[in-house]
Coordinates of C-alpha atoms in Angstrom, one line a residue:
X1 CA 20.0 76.5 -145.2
X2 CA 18.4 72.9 -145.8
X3 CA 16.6 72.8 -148.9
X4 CA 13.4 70.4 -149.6
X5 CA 12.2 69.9 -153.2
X6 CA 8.3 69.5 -153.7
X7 CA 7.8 67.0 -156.5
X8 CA 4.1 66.7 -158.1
X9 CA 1.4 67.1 -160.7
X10 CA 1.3 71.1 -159.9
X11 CA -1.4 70.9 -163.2
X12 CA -3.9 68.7 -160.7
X13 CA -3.1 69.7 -156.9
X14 CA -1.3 72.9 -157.1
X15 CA -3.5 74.2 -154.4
X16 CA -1.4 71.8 -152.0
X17 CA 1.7 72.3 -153.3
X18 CA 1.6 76.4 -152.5
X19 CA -0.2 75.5 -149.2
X20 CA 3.0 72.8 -148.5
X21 CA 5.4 75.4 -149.7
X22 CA 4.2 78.2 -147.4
X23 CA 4.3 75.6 -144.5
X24 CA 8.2 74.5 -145.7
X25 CA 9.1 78.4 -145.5
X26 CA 7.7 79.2 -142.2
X27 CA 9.4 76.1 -140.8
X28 CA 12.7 77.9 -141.7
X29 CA 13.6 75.4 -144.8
X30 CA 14.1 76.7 -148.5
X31 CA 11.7 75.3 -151.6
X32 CA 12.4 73.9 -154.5
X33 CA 9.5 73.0 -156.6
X34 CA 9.4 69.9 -159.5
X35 CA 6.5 70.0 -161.7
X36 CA 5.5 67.1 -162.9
X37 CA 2.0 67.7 -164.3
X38 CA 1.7 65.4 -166.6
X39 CA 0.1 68.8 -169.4
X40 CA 1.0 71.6 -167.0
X41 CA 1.2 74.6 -168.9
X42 CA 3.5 77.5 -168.5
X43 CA 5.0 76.4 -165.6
X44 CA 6.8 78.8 -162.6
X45 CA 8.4 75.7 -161.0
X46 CA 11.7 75.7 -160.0
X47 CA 12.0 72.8 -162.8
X48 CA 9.1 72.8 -165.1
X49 CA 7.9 69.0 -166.7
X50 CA 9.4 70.3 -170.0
X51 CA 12.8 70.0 -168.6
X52 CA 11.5 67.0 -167.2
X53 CA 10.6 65.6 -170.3
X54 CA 13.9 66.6 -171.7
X55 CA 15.6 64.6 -169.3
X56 CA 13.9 61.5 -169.6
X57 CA 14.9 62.0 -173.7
X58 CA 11.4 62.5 -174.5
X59 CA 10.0 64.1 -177.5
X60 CA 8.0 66.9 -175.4
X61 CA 5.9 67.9 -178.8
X62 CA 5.1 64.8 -179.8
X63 CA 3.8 63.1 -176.1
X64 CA 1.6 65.7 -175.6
X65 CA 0.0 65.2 -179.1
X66 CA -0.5 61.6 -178.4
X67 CA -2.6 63.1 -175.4
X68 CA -1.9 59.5 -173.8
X69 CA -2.0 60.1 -170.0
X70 CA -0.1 57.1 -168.9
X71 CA 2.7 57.5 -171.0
X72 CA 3.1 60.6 -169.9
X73 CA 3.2 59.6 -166.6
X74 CA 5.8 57.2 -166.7
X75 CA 7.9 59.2 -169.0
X76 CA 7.6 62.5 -166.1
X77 CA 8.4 59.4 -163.6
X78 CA 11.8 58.9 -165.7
X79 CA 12.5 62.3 -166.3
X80 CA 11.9 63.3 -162.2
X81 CA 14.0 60.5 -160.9
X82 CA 17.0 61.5 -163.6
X83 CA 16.7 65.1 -162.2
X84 CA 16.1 64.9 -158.5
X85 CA 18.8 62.3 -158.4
X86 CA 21.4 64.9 -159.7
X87 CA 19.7 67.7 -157.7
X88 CA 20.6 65.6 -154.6
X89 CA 23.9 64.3 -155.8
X90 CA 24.9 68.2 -156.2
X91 CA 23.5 68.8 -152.5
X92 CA 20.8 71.4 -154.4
X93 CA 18.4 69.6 -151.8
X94 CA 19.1 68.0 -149.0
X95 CA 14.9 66.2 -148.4
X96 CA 11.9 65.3 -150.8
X97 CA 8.5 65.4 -150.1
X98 CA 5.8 64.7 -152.7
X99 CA 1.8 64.3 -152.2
X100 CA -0.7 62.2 -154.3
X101 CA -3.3 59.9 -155.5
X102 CA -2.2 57.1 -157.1
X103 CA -1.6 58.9 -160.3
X104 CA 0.9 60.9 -158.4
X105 CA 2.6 58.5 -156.2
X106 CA 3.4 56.4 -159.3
X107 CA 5.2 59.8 -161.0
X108 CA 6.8 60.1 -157.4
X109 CA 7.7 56.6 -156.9
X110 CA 11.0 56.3 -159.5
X111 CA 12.0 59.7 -157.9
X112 CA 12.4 58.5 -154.2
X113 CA 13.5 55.3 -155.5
X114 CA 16.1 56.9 -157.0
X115 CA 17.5 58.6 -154.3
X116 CA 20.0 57.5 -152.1
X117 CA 19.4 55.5 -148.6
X118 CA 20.1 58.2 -145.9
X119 CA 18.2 60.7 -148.2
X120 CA 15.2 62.0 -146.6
X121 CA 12.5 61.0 -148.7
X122 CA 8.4 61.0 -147.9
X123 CA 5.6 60.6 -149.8
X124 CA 2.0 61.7 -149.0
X125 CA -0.6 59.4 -150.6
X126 CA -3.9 57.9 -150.6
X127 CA -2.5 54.5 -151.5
X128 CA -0.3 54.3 -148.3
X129 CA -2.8 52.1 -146.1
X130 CA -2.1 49.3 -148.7
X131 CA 0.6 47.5 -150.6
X132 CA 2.9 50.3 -150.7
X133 CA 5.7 47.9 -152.7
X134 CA 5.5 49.9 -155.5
X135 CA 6.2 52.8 -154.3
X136 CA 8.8 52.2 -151.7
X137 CA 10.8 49.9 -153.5
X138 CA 14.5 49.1 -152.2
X139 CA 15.1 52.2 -150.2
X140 CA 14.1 54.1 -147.5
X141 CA 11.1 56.0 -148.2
X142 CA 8.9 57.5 -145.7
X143 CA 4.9 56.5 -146.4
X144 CA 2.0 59.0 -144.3
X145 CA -1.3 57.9 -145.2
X146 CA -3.5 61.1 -146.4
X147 CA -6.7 60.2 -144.4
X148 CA -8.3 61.8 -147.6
X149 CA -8.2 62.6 -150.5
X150 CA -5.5 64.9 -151.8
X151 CA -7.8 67.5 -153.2
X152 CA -8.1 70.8 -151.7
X153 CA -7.0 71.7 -148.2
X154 CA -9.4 71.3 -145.3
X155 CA -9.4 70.6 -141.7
X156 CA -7.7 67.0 -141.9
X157 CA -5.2 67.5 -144.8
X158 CA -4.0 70.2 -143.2
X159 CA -3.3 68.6 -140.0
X160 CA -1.6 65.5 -142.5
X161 CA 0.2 67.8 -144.5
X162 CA 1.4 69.7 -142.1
X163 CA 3.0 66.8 -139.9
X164 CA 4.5 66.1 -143.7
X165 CA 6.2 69.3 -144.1
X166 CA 7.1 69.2 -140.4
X167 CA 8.5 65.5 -140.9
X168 CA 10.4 66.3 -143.8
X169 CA 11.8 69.6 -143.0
X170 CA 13.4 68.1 -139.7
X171 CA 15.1 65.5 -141.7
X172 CA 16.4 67.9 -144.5
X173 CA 17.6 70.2 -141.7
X174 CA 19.3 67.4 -140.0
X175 CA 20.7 65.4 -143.5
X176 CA 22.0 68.9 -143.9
X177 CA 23.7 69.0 -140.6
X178 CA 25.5 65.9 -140.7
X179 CA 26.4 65.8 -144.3
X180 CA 29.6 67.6 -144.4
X181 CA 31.0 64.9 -141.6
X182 CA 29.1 61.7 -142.5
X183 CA 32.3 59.8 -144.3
X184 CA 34.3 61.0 -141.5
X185 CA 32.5 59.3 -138.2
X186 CA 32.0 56.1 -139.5
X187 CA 33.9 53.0 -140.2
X188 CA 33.7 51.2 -143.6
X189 CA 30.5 49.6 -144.8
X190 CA 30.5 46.5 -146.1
X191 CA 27.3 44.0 -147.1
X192 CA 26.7 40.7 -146.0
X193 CA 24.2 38.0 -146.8
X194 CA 22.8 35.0 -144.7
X195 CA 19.9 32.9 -144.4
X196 CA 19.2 30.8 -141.5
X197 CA 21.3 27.5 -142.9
X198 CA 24.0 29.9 -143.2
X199 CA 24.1 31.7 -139.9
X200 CA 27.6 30.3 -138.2
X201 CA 29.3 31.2 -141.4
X202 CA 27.6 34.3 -141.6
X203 CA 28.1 35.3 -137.5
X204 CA 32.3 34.0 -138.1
X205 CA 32.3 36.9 -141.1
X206 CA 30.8 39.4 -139.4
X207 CA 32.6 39.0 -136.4
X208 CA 36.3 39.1 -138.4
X209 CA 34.8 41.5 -140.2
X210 CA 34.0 43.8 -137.5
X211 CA 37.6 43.3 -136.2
X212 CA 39.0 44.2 -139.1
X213 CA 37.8 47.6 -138.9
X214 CA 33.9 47.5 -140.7
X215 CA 30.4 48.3 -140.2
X216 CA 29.0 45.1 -141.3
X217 CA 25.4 45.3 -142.5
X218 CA 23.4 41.7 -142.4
X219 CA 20.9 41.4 -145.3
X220 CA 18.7 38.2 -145.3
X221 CA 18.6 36.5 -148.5
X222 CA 14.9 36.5 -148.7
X223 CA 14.5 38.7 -152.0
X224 CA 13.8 42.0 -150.6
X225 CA 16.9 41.0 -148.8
X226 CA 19.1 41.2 -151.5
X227 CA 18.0 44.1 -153.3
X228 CA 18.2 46.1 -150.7
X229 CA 21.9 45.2 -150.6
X230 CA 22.4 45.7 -154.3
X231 CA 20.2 49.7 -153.7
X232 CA 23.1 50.3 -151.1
X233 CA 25.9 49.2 -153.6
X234 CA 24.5 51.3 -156.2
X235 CA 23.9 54.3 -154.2
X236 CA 28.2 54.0 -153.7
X237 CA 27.9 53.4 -149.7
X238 CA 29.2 49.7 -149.3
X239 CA 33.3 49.5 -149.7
X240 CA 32.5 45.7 -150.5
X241 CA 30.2 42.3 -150.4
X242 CA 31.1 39.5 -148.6
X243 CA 27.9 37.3 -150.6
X244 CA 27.9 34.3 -148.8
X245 CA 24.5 33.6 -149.3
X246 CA 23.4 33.5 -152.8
X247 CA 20.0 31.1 -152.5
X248 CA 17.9 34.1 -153.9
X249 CA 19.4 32.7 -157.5
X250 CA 17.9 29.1 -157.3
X251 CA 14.6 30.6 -156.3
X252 CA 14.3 32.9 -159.0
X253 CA 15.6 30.0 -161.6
X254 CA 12.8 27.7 -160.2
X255 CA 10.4 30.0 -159.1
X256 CA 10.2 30.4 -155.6
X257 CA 8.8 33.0 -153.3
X258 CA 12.2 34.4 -152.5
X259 CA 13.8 35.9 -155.9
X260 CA 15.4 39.0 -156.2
X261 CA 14.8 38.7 -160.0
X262 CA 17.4 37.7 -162.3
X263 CA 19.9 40.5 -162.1
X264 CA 21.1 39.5 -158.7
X265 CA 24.9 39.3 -158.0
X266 CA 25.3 41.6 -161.2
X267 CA 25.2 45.2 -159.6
X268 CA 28.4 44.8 -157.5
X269 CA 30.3 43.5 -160.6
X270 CA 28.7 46.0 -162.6
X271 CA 30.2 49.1 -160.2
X272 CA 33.7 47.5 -159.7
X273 CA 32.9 46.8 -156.6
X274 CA 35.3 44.2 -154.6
X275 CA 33.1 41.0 -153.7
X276 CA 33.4 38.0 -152.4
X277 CA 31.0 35.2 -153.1
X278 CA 29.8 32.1 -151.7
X279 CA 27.2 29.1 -153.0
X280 CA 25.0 29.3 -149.5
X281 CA 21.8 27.8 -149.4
X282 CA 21.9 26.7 -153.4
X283 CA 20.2 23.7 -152.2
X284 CA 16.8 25.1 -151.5
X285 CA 14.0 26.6 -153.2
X286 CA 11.4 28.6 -151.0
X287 CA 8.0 28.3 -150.9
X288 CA 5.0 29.0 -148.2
X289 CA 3.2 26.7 -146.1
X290 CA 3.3 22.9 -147.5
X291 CA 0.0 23.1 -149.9
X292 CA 0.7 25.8 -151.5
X293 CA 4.1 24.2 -153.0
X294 CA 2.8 23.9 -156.8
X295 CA 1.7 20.8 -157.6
X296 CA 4.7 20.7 -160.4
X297 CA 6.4 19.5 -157.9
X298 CA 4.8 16.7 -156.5
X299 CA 7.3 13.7 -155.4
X300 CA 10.4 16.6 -155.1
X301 CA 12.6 16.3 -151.7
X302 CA 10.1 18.8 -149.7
X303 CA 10.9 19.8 -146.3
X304 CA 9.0 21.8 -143.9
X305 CA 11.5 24.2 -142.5
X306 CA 8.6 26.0 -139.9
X307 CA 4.5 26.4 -140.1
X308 CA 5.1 29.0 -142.9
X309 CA 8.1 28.1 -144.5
X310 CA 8.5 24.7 -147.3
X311 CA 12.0 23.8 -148.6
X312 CA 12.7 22.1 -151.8
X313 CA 16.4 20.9 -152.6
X314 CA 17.3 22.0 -156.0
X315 CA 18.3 18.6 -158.5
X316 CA 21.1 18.1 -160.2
X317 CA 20.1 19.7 -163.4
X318 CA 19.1 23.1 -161.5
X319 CA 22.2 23.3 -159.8
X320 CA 24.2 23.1 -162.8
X321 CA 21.8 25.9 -164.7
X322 CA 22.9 27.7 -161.4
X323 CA 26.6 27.3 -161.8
X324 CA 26.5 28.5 -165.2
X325 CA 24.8 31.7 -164.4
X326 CA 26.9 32.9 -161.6
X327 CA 29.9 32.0 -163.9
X328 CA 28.6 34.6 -166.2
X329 CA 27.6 37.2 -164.0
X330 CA 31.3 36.9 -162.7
X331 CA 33.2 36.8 -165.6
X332 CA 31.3 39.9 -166.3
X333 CA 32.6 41.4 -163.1
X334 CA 34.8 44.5 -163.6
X335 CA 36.2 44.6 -159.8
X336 CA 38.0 42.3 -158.0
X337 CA 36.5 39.4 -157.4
X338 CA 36.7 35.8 -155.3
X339 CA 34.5 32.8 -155.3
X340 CA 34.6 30.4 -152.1
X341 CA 33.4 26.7 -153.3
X342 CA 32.6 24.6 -150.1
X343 CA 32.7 21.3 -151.1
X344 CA 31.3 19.2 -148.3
X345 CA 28.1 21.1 -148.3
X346 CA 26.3 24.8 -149.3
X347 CA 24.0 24.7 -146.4
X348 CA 23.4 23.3 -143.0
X349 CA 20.7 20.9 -144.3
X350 CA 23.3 19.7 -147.2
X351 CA 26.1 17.7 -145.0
X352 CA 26.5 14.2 -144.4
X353 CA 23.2 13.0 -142.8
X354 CA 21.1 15.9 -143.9
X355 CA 17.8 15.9 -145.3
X356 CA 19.5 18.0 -148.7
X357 CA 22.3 16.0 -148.7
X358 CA 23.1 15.6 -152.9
X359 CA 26.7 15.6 -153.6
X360 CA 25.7 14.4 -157.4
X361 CA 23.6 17.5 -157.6
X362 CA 26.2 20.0 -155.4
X363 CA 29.3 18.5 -158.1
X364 CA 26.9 19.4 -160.6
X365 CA 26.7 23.1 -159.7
X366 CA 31.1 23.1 -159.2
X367 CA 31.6 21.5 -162.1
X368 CA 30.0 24.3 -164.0
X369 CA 31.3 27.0 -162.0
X370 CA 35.0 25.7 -162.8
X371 CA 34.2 25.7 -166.2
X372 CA 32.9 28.8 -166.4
X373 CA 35.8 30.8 -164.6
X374 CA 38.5 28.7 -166.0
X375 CA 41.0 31.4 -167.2
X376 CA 38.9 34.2 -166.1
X377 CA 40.0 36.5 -163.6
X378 CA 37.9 35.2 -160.8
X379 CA 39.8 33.6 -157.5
X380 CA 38.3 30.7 -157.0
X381 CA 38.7 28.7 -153.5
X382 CA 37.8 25.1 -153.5
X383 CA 37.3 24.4 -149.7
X384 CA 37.0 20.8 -148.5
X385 CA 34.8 22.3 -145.9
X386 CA 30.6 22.6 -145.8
X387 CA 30.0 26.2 -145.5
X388 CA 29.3 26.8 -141.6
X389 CA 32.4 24.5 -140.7
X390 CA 34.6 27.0 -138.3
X391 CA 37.2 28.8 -140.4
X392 CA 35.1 28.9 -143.9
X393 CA 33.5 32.2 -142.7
X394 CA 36.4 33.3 -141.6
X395 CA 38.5 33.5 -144.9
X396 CA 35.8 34.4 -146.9
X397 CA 35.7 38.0 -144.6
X398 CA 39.8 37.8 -144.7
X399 CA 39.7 37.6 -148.6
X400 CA 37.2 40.3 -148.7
X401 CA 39.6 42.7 -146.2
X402 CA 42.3 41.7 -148.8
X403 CA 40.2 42.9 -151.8
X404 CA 39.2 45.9 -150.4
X405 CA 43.1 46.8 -148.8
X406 CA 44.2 46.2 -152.1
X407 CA 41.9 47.9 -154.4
X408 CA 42.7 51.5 -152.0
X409 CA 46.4 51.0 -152.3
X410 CA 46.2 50.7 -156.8

């Protein structure tokens, strides 16, 4: 039988959680009930915030004498996500469904975030109809607005809480299903990143990757892009990265609108992963429309890529800041890993002719990287190429099949 945990303050809304519960049983899904309530006493959940507590490595005593409501909220936040994540791992639940004002939703949010993408996940809240960022995150949680508040059950929250329990039982039920036979139905997974100035190199990967036996998954380099790449790596479904596309690095070093924050390109090393990287679109910072590029950089190469879209090439001194970090992060790699240099151009703009055209600056950036990886155990291929030349997408996906081939046979 599919089990669904119920995750929430059960000291604040424990009216809806027995209401939910009931609804869960007679939907023909098991319960298992997380309480989170931030000074819930004597608890009858299945897991009570003390063990919660205890699992974040809290001093249970001593937060409740500080009486300090926000700390205990994000201390119940670490504590749930620590716990549901091994409830799942141990297929003790198989869907999560939590309710809540914002105060809730933000002890829910590390929880689902936490959780695997494929896991059934939803989240009941009254902060739903607005940036819901925070509490979706990377993965693939399910948002249902609650109409109103969460406090009591009437008329309307039963009609959204029930479509909840109905939503969320269904996908437990079928997670369930299809668990046992998931690995087996479907080729290997493997991430790779573009960005429009990458996309022939990009579309020549995927396509050698696809007839090389893979699922290839496409993320665009746009920030969210990449961390959602990085959530799939961590929650152990990609056999490799073919990073072509690594522009989400100069943005965050300059401080454009498209950073994935500065541990991008760590995870994959971090998890052993096998990876192949590329320098695409190192040229370019991103911003919005042409005023709102900060006046900082006033007399910079700007281009306007499309009404809502303003390039700036990165200078010599940036690109070499850039080659030194990804040096480190892949020296620091603990899986195999390949670096593709091409040296006639990172991006589409940054050939002969083109607007971003800056060999100095592009030298700048190799030079680094060769210093950097210079007895280290990173491949590195310098390709007198410009990245979507035909054949440079190519070998990158050939090196990655190689990585991967070899990494099952040790």
């Amino acid at each position: 039988m599919a089990t669904v945990g119920l995750l929430g303050t059960f000291d604040t809304k424990g009216v809806e959680y027995d209401w939910l519960a009931e609804r869960l049983a007679d939907l023909g899904v098991a319960v298992l009930t997380i309480d989170a309530g931030s000074f819930s006493t004597n608890s009858t959940a299945d897991v009570t915030p003390t063990q919660l507590l205890q699992a974040a490595g809290s001093d249970a005593t001593a937060l409740h004498q500080r009486r300090d409501r926000g700390e205990t909220m994000e201390v119940m936040g670490r504590g749930a996500a620590a716990t549901i994540a091994g409830l799942a791992q141990e297929g003790r639940i198989h869907g999560l469904l939590a309710v809540g004002g914002s105060g809730g939703s933000s002890v829910a949010a590390p929880a689902l975030q936490a959780l695997p993408v494929g896991f059934p996940k939803l989240l009941v809240s009254t902060m739903a109809s607005g940036d819901v960022s925070p509490y979706v995150g990377e993965v693939d949680v399910t948002m249902m607005y609650s109409v109103v508040d969460v406090a009591g059950i009437n008329s309307i929250s039963a009609l959204v809480l029930g479509n909840a329990a109905a939503a969320i039982a269904g996908m437990a039920r079928a997670f369930e299903a299809r668990r046992p036979s998931s690995q087996a139905e479907h080729r290997p997974l493997v991430g790779l990143t573009m960005f429009g100035v990458t996309t022939p190199a990009a579309d020549e990967a995927r396509e050698e990757l696809t007839e090389l036996g893979y699922e290839v998954l496409v993320f665009h380099a746009t920030g969210t892009g990449g961390r959602a790449m990085e959530k799939l790596i961590e929650s152990g479904l990609l056999a490799g990265v073919c990073d072509l596309t690594t522009t989400e690095l100069a943005d965050d070093l300059v401080g454009g609108v498209l950073s994935a924050g500065p541990d991008r390109l760590r995870v994959a090393g971090v998890s052993g992963l096998p990876q192949v990287v590329s320098l695409g679109a190192l040229d370019m910072v991103n911003f919005g429309p042409s005023p709102s590029v900060p006046p900082r950089f006033e007399g910079r190469n700007l281009l306007v890529h499309n009404p809502t879209v303003t390039l700036m090439r990165t200078t010599t001194a940036e690109m070499a800041e850039l080659g030194r970090r990804i040096a480190t992060k892949l020296v620091a790699a603990t899986g195999p890993t390949e670096l593709f240099i091409p040296l006639r151009g990172v991006s589409a703009i940054d050939v002969d002719g083109g607007p971003f055209r800056d060999a100095e600056a592009d030298e700048a950036l190799f030079a680094e990287l060769r210093h950097g990886l210079e007895g280290s155990k990173v491949w590195v291929h310098e390709v007198d190429q410009a990245i979507n030349d035909p054949g440079f997408g190519r070998a990158v996906a050939q090196a990655l099949h190689r990585l991967i081939t070899t990494a099952k046979e040790a």
